[in-house]
Short mmCIF file of C-alpha atoms in Angstrom, two decimals:
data_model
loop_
_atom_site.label_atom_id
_atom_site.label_comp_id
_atom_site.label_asym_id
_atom_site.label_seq_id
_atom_site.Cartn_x
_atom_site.Cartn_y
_atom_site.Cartn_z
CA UNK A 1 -11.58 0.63 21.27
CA UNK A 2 -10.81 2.55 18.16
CA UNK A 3 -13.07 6.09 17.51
CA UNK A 4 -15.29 6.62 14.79
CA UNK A 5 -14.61 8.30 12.17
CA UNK A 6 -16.69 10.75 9.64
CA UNK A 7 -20.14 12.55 11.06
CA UNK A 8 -22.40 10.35 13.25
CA UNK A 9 -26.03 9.41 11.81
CA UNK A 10 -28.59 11.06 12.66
CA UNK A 11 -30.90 9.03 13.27
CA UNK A 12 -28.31 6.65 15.55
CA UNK A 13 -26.24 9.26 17.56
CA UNK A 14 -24.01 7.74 19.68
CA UNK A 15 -24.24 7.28 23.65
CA UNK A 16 -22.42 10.05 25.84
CA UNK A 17 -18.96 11.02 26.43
CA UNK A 18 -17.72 10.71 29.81
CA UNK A 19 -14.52 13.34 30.17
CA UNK A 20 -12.24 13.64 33.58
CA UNK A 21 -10.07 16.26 35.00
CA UNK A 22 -6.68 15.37 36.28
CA UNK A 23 -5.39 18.60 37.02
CA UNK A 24 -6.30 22.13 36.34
CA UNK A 25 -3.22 23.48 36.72
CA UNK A 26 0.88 23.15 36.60
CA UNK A 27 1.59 21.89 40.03
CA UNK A 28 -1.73 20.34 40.89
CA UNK A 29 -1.95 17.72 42.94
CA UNK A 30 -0.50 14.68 41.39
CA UNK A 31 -3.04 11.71 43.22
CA UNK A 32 -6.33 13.68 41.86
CA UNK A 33 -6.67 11.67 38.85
CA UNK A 34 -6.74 8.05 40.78
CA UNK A 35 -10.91 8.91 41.51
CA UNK A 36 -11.80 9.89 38.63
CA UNK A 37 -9.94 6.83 36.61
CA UNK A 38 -11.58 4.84 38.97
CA UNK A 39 -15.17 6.07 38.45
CA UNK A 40 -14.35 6.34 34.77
CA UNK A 41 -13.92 2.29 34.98
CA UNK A 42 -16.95 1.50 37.15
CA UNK A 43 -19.08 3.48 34.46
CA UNK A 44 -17.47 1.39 31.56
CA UNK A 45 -18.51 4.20 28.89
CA UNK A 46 -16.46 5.58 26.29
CA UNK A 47 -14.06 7.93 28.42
CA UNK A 48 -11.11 10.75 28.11
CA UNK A 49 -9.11 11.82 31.27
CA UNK A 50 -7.61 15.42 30.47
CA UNK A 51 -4.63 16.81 32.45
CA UNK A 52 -4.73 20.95 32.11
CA UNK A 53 -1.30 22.04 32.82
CA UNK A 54 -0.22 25.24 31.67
CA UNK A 55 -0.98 29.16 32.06
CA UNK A 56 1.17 31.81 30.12
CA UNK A 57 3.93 31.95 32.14
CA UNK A 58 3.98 28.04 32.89
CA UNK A 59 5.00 27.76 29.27
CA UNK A 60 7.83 30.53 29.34
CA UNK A 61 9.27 29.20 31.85
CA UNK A 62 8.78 25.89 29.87
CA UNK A 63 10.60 27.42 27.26
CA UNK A 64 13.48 28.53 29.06
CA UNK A 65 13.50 25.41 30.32
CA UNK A 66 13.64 23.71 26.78
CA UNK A 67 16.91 26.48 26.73
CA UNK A 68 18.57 25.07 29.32
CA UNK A 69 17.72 21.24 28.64
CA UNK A 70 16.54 20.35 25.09
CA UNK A 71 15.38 17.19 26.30
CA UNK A 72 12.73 19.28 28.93
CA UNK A 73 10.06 21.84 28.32
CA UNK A 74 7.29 19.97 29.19
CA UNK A 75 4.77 19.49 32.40
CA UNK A 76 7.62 18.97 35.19
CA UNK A 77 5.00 16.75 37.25
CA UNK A 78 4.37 14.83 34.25
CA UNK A 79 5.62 11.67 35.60
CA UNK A 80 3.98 11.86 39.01
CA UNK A 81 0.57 12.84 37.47
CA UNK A 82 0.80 9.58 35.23
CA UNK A 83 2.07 7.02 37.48
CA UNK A 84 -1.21 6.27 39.28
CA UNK A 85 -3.20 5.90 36.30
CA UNK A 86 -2.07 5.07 32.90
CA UNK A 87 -1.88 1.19 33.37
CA UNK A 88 -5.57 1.42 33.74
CA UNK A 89 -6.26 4.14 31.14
CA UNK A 90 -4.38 1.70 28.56
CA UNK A 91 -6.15 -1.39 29.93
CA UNK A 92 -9.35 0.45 29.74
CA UNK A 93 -9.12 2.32 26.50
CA UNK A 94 -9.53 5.51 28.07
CA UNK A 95 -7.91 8.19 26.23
CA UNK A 96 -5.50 10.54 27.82
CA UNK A 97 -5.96 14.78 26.21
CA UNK A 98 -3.16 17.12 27.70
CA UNK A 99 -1.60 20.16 26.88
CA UNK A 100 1.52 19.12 29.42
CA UNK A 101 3.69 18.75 26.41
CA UNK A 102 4.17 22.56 26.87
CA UNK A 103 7.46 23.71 25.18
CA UNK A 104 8.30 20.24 24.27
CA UNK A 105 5.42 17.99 23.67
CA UNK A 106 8.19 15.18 22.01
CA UNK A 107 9.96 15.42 25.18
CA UNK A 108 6.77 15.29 26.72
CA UNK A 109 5.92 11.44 25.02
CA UNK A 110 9.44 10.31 25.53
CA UNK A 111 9.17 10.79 28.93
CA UNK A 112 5.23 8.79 28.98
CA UNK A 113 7.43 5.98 27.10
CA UNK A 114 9.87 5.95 29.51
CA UNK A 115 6.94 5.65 32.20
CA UNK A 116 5.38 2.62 30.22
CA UNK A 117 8.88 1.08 30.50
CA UNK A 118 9.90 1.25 34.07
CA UNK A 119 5.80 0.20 34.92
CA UNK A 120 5.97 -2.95 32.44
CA UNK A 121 3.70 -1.68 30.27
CA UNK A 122 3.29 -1.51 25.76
CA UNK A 123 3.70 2.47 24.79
CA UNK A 124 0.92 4.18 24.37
CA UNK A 125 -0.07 5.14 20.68
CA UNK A 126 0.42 9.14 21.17
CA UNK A 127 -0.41 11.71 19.08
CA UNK A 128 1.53 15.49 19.30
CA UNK A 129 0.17 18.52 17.91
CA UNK A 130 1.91 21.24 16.58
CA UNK A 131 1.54 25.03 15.37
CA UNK A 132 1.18 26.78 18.22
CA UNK A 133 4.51 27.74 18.87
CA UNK A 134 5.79 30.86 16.69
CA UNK A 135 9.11 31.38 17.80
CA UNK A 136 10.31 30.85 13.99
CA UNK A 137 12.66 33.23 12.35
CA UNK A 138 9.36 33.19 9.34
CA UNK A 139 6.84 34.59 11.87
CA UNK A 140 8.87 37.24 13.81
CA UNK A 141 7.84 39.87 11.03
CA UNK A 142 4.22 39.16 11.45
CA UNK A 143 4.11 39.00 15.34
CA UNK A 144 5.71 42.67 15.39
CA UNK A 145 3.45 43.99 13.41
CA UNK A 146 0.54 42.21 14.85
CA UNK A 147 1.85 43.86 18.41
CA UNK A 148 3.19 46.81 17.06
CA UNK A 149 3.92 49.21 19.77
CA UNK A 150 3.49 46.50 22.25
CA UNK A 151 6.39 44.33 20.79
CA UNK A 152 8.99 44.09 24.02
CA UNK A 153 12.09 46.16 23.33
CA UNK A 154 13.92 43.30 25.65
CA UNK A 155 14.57 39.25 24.51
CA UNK A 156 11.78 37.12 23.39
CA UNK A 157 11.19 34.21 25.41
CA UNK A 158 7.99 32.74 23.94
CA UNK A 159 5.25 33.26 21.36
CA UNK A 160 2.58 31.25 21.10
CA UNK A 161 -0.77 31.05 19.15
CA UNK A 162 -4.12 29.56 21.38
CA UNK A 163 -5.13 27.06 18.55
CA UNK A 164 -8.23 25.09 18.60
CA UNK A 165 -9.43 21.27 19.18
CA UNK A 166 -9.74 19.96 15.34
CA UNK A 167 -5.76 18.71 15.25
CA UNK A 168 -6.93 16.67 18.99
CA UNK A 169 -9.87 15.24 17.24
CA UNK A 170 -8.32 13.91 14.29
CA UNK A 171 -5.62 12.28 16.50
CA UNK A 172 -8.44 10.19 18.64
CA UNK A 173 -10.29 9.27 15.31
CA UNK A 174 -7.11 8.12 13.90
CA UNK A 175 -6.59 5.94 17.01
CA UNK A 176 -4.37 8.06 19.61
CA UNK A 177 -4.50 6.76 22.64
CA UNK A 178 -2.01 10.02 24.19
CA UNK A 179 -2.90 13.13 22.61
CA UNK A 180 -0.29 15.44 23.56
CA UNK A 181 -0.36 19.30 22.74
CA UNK A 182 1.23 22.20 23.65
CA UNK A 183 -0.57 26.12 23.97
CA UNK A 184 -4.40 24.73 22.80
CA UNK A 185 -7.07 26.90 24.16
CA UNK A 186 -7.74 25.78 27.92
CA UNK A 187 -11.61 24.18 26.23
CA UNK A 188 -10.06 22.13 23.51
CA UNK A 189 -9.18 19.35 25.67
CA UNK A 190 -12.67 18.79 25.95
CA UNK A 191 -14.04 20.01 22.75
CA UNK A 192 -12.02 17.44 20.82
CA UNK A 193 -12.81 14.34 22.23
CA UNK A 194 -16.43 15.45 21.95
CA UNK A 195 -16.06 16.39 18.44
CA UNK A 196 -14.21 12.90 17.90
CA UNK A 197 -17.06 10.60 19.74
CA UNK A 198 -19.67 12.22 18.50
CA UNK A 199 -18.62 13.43 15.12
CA UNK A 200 -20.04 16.79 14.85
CA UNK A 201 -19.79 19.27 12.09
CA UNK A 202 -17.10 21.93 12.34
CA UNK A 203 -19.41 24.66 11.77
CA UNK A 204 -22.00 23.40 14.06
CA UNK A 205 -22.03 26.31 16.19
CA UNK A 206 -24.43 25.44 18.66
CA UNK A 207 -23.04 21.95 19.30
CA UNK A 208 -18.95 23.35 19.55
CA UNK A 209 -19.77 26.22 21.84
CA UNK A 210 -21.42 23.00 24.06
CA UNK A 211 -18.60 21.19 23.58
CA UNK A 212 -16.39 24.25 24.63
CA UNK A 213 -18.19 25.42 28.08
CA UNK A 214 -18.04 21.58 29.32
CA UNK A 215 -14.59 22.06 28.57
CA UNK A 216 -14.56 25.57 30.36
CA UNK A 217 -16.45 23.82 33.20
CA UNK A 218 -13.11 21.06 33.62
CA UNK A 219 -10.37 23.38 33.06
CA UNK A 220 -9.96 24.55 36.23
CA UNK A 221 -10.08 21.10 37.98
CA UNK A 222 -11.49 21.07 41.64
CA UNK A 223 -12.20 24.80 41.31
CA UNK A 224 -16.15 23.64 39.91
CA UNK A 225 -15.94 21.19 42.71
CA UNK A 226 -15.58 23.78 45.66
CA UNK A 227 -11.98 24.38 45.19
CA UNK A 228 -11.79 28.14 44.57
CA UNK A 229 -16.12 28.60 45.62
CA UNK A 230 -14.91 27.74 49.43
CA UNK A 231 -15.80 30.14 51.72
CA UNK A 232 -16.19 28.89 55.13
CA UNK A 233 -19.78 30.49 57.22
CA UNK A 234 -20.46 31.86 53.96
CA UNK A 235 -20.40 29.42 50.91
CA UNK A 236 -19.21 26.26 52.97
CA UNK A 237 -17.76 22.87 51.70
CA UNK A 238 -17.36 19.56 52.87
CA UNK A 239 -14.41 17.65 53.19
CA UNK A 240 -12.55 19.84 50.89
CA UNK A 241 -8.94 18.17 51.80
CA UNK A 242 -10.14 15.29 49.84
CA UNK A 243 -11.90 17.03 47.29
CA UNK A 244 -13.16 15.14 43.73
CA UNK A 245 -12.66 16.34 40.29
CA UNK A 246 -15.16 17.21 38.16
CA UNK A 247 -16.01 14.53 35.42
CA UNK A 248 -18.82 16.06 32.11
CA UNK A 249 -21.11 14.09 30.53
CA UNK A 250 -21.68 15.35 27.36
CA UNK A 251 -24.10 14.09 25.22
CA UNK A 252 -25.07 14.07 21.74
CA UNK A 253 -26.65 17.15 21.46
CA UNK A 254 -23.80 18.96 23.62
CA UNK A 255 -25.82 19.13 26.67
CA UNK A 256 -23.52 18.44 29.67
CA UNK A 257 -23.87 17.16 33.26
CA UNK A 258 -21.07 17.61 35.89
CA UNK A 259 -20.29 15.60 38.58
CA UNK A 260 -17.56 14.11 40.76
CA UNK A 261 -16.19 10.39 42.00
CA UNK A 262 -18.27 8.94 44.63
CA UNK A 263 -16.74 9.09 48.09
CA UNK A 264 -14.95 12.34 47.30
CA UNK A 265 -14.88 15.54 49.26
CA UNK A 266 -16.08 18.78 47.72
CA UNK A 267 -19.16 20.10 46.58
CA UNK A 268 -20.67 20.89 42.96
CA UNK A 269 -24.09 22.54 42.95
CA UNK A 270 -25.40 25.08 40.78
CA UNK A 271 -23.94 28.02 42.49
CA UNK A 272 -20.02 26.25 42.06
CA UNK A 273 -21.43 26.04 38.67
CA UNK A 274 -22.08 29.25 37.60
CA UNK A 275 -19.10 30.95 39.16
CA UNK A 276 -16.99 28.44 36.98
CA UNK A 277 -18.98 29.24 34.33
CA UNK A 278 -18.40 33.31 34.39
CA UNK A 279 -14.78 32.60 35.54
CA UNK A 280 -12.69 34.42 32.79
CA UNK A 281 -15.23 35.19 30.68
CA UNK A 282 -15.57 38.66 29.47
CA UNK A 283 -18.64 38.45 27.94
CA UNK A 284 -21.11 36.00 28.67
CA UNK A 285 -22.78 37.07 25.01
CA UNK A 286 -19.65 36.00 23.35
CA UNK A 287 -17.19 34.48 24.78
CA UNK A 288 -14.09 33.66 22.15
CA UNK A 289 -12.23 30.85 21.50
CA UNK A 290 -10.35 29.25 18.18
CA UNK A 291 -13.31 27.14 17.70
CA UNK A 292 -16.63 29.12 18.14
CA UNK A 293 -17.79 31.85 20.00
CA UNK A 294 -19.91 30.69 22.81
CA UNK A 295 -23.20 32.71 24.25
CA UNK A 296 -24.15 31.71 27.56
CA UNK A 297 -26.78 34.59 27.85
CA UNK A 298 -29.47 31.97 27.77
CA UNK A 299 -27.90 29.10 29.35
CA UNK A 300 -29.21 27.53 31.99
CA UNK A 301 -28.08 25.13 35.01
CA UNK A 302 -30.62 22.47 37.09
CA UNK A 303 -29.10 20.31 39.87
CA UNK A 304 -30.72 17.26 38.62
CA UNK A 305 -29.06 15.18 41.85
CA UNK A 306 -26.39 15.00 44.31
CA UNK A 307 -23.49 16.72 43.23
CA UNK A 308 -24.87 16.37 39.58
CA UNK A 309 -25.37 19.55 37.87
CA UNK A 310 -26.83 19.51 34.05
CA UNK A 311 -25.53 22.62 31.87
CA UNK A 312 -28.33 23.16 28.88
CA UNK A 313 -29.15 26.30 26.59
CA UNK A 314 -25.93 27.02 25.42
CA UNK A 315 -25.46 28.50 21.55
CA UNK A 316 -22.79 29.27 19.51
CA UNK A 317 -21.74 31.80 17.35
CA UNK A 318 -18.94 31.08 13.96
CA UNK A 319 -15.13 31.49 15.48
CA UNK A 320 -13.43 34.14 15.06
CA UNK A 321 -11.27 35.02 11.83
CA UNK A 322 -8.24 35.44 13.97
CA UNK A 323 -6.18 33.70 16.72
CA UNK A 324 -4.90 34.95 20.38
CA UNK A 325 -1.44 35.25 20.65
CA UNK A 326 0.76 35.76 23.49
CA UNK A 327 4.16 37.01 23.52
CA UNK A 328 6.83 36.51 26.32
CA UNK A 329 9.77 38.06 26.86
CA UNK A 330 12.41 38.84 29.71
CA UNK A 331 11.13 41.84 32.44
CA UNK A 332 14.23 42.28 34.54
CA UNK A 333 14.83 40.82 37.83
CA UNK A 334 12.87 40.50 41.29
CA UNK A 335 14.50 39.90 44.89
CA UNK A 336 12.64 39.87 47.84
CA UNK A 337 13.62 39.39 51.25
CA UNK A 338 11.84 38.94 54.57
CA UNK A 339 12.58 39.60 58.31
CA UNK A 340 10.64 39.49 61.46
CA UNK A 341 10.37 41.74 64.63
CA UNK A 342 8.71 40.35 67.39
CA UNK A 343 7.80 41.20 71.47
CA UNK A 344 7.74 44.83 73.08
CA UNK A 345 7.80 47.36 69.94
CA UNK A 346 7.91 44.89 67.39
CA UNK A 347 5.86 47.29 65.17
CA UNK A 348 8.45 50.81 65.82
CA UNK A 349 11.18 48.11 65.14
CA UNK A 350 9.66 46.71 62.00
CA UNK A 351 8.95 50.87 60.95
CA UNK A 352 12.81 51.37 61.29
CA UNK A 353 13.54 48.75 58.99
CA UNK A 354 11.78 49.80 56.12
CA UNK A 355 12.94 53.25 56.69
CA UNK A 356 16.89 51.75 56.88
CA UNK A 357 16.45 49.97 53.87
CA UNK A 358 14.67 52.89 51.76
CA UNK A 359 17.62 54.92 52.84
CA UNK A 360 20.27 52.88 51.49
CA UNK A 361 19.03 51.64 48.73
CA UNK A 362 17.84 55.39 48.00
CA UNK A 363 15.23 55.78 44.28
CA UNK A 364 17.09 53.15 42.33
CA UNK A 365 14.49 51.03 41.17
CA UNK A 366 10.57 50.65 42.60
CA UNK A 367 10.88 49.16 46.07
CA UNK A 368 7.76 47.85 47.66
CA UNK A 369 8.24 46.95 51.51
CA UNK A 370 4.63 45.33 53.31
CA UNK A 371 4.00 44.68 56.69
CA UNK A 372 2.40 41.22 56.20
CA UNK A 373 -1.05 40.83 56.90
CA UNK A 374 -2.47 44.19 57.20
CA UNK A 375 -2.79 45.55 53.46
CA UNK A 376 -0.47 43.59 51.92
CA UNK A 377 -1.91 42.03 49.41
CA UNK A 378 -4.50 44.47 48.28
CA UNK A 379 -1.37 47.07 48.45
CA UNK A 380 1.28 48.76 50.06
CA UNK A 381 -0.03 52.20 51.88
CA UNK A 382 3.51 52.83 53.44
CA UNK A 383 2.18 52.32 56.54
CA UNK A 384 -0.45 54.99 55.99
CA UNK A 385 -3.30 52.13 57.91
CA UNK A 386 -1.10 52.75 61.22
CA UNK A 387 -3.39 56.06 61.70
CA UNK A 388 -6.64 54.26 61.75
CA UNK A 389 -5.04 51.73 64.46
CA UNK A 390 -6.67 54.08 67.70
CA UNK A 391 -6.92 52.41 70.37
CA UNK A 392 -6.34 48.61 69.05
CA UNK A 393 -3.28 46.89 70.64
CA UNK A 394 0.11 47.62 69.02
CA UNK A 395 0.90 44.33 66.75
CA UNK A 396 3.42 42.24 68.58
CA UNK A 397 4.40 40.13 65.70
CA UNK A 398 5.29 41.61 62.36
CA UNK A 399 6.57 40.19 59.27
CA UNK A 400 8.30 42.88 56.49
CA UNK A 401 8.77 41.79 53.41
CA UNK A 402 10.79 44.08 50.34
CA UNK A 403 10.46 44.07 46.61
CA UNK A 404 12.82 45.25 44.21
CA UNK A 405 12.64 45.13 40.41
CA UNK A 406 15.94 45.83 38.60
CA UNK A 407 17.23 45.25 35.52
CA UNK A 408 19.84 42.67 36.16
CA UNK A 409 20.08 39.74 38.48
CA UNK A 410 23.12 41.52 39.71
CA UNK A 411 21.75 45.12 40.63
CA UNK A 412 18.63 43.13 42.28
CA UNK A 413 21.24 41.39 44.21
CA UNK A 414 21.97 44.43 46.89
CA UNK A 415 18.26 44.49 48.41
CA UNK A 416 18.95 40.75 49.63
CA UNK A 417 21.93 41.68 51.07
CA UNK A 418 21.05 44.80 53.14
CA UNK A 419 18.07 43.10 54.58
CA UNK A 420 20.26 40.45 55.65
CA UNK A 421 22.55 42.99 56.96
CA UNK A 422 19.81 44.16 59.35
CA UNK A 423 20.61 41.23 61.56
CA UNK A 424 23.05 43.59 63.35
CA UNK A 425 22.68 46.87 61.16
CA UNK A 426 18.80 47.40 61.56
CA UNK A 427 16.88 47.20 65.09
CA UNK A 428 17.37 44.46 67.65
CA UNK A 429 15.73 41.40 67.56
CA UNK A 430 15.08 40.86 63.90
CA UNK A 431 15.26 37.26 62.75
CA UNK A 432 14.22 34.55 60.24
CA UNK A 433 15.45 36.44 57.01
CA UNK A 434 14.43 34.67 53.56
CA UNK A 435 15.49 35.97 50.40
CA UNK A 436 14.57 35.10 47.12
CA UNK A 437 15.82 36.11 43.30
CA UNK A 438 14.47 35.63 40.26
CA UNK A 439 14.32 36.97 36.48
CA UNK A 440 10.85 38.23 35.60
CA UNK A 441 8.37 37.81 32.50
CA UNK A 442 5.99 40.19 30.63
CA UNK A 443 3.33 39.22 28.43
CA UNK A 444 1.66 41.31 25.52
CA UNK A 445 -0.80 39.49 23.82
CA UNK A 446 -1.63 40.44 19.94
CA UNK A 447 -4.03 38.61 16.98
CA UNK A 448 -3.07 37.02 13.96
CA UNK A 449 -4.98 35.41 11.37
CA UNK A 450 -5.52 32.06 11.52
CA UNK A 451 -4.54 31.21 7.95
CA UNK A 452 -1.09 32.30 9.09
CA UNK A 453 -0.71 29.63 11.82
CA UNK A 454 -1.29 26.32 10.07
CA UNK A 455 -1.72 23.63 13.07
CA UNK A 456 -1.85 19.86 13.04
CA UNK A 457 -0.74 16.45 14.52
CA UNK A 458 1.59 13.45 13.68
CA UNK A 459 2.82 10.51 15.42
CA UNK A 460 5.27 10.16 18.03
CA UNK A 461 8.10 7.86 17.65
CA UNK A 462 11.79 7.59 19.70
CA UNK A 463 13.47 10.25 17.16
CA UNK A 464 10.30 12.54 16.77
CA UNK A 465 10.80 16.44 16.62
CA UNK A 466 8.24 18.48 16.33
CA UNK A 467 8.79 21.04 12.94
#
């Protein structure tokens, strides 16, 4: 089935636009998509399956990736998340949206090619997009100055622009089967194919900021299906090992409904709704992306069945004159390293350990050190919650964990060695030592104007590069 093209008419809009999530993040599970292709199928609508793979540091790393290998940089799971699915999505003519071409969307098709190959299938027609990434020698004077004081004193990893959905839905109305992007705004992969079916204006404010909070509503994956809205005795949720992703059904007029595959665990009701719908969002009034800036202060949801939640009311505001960008660059290194003290004064044992360790290593660097499980994650008191302990049972089972940040990969190299040293150095009976090292990222994030970041999209083929 080949997309329109050119505005719908008015008085004929089309039917509605089924879209699926695959994944809502890099490293998702990789068999999530086989439910919703499947229901996508029984419904026999006009349907997109989006895979939403990256975060800021997911496409770093990509990038240093890309360093190592030119041939990677893209979605690592790419394979896996495409196996189960993209005989049926070609058979089917249900178009595949992704930003999993990270780094190295090219890479990204030769590797779906390959796929097609070794399952026996034609390649896909696929469609990359391009002009997010800025790490050209002609935009390095503009992203400094755009950061100014912000701009990292140490290497530049990435720098990337969050471009909008018109470059994804002129690929689908020119007949791309694979749209493959790299850093698009999270809501794009929804926007576009809406934009495509149902040919709406790109100044139609009301109808893209619909378009874009459907999107917003997918992004995450299971999270609007009672992923991340799980909280057991208090918001509970069935079945959640086998939970469904969320499919939209967006329709004409940019009203949405969200459900999930039949026989799928999980829950979406209007409370998974609305946290999904606040999540990230720093101001319900006017929340910004490339395309429009959506207002959800009138928006309302209605469960209109089970697991069926309709999304109405929202309105949009005209984009913004400038686009997000993020900038990534090297931080240092990390090491951490773990022991455990266990039986008769497992907890005086695990106290002499941290104060070994912050002895030898003396004020080089910051040093963190957590007793795991008791403030730990919402931060290290140096063992200041010991005083409120009273008469509660000394623990009998403690885990101590160390973080160092240095500035190279040697330096960070001594904390992982004088933990492990503590098997016969430190107090009896530690065991089970882990370390880990690894170089670190920091992000500053700046705004350019978009007339400076042309974007767009051309064809893949076997000797593609993207310019």
């Amino acid at each position: 089935m080949r997309w329109p093209s050119g505005p719908a008419s008015a008085s004929t809009p089309r039917g509605p636009l089924l879209v699926g999530c695959g994944a809502g993040f890099s490293g998702d599970r990789t068999d999530a998509a086989r439910p919703v292709v499947d229901a996508l199928m029984a419904a026999g609508e006009p349907a997109v399956l989006i895979f939403e793979t990256l975060a800021e540091r997911t496409l770093a790393l990509a990038q240093l990736a890309r360093e190592r290998d030119p041939a990677a940089g893209y979605e690592p799971l790419l394979a896996d998340l495409l196996r189960p699915v993209l005989a049926d999505c070609i058979a089917h003519g249900i178009r595949i949206v992704s930003n999993f071409g990270a780094a190295n969307p090219a890479g990204a098709a030769a590797c779906i090619a390959a796929l097609a190959a070794e399952l026996g299938l034609r390649v896909p027609r696929m469609a990359l997009v391009h002009g997010d990434d800025l790490m050209g020698a002609e935009h390095a004077q503009g992203l400094q100055a755009a950061c100014g004081a912000d701009w990292p004193a140490s290497r530049v990893v990435s720098a990337n622009a969050y471009i909008g959905a018109e470059p994804i839905a002129q690929a689908l109305q020119d007949g791309a089967e694979i749209v493959i992007a790299g850093r698009v705004a999270d809501p794009a992969l929804v926007l576009g194919p809406a934009v495509a079916w149902h040919g709406w204006a790109w100044d139609d404010w009301d109808l893209l900021a619909r378009g874009t909070m459907a999107g917003h509503l997918l992004e995450c994956g299971s999270q609007v299906s009672g992923g991340y809205f799980a909280d057991p005795g208090y918001k509970d949720v069935p079945d959640l090992a086998h939970v469904g992703f969320p499919i939209a059904r967006i329709e004409a007029d940019g009203s949405c409904t969200i459900g999930k595959p039949a026989n799928t665990g999980g829950l979406i009701n209007a409370q998974t709704v609305k946290e999904q719908l606040l999540y990230e969002v720093h101001d319900p009034a006017a929340y910004l992306t490339p395309d429009v800036v959506a207002d959800i202060s009138d928006a309302w949801v209605s469960e209109v069945g089970p697991d069926q939640v309709r999304l109405e009311g929202v309105r949009g505001h005209a984009r913004p004159s400038h686009l997000k960008i993020n900038v990534c660059s090297e931080r240092g290194w990390l090491a951490e390293a773990e022991i455990s003290y266990a039986g008769a004064h497992a907890l005086a044992r695990a106290q002499l350990a941290r104060q070994i360790i912050a002895t030898r290593l003396g004020a080089q660097g910051k040093l963190r050190c957590d007793f795991i499980g008791v403030t730990s994650v919402l931060g290290d008191d140096q063992g200041q919650w010991l005083a409120h302990l009273g008469a509660a049972p000394a623990p009998r089972d403690v885990r101590v964990r160390w973080a160092w940040e240095q500035p190279t990969a040697r330096a960070a190299e001594v904390l992982l060695r004088e933990v492990n040293a503590l098997y016969t150095c430190g107090p009896g009976g530690g065991g089970g030592v882990r370390t880990q090292l690894r170089s670190r990222l920091s992000t500053v994030s700046c705004l350019l104007p978009r007339a400076q970041i042309p974007c767009g999209w051309r064809w893949w083929h076997p000797a593609a590069a993207l310019p």
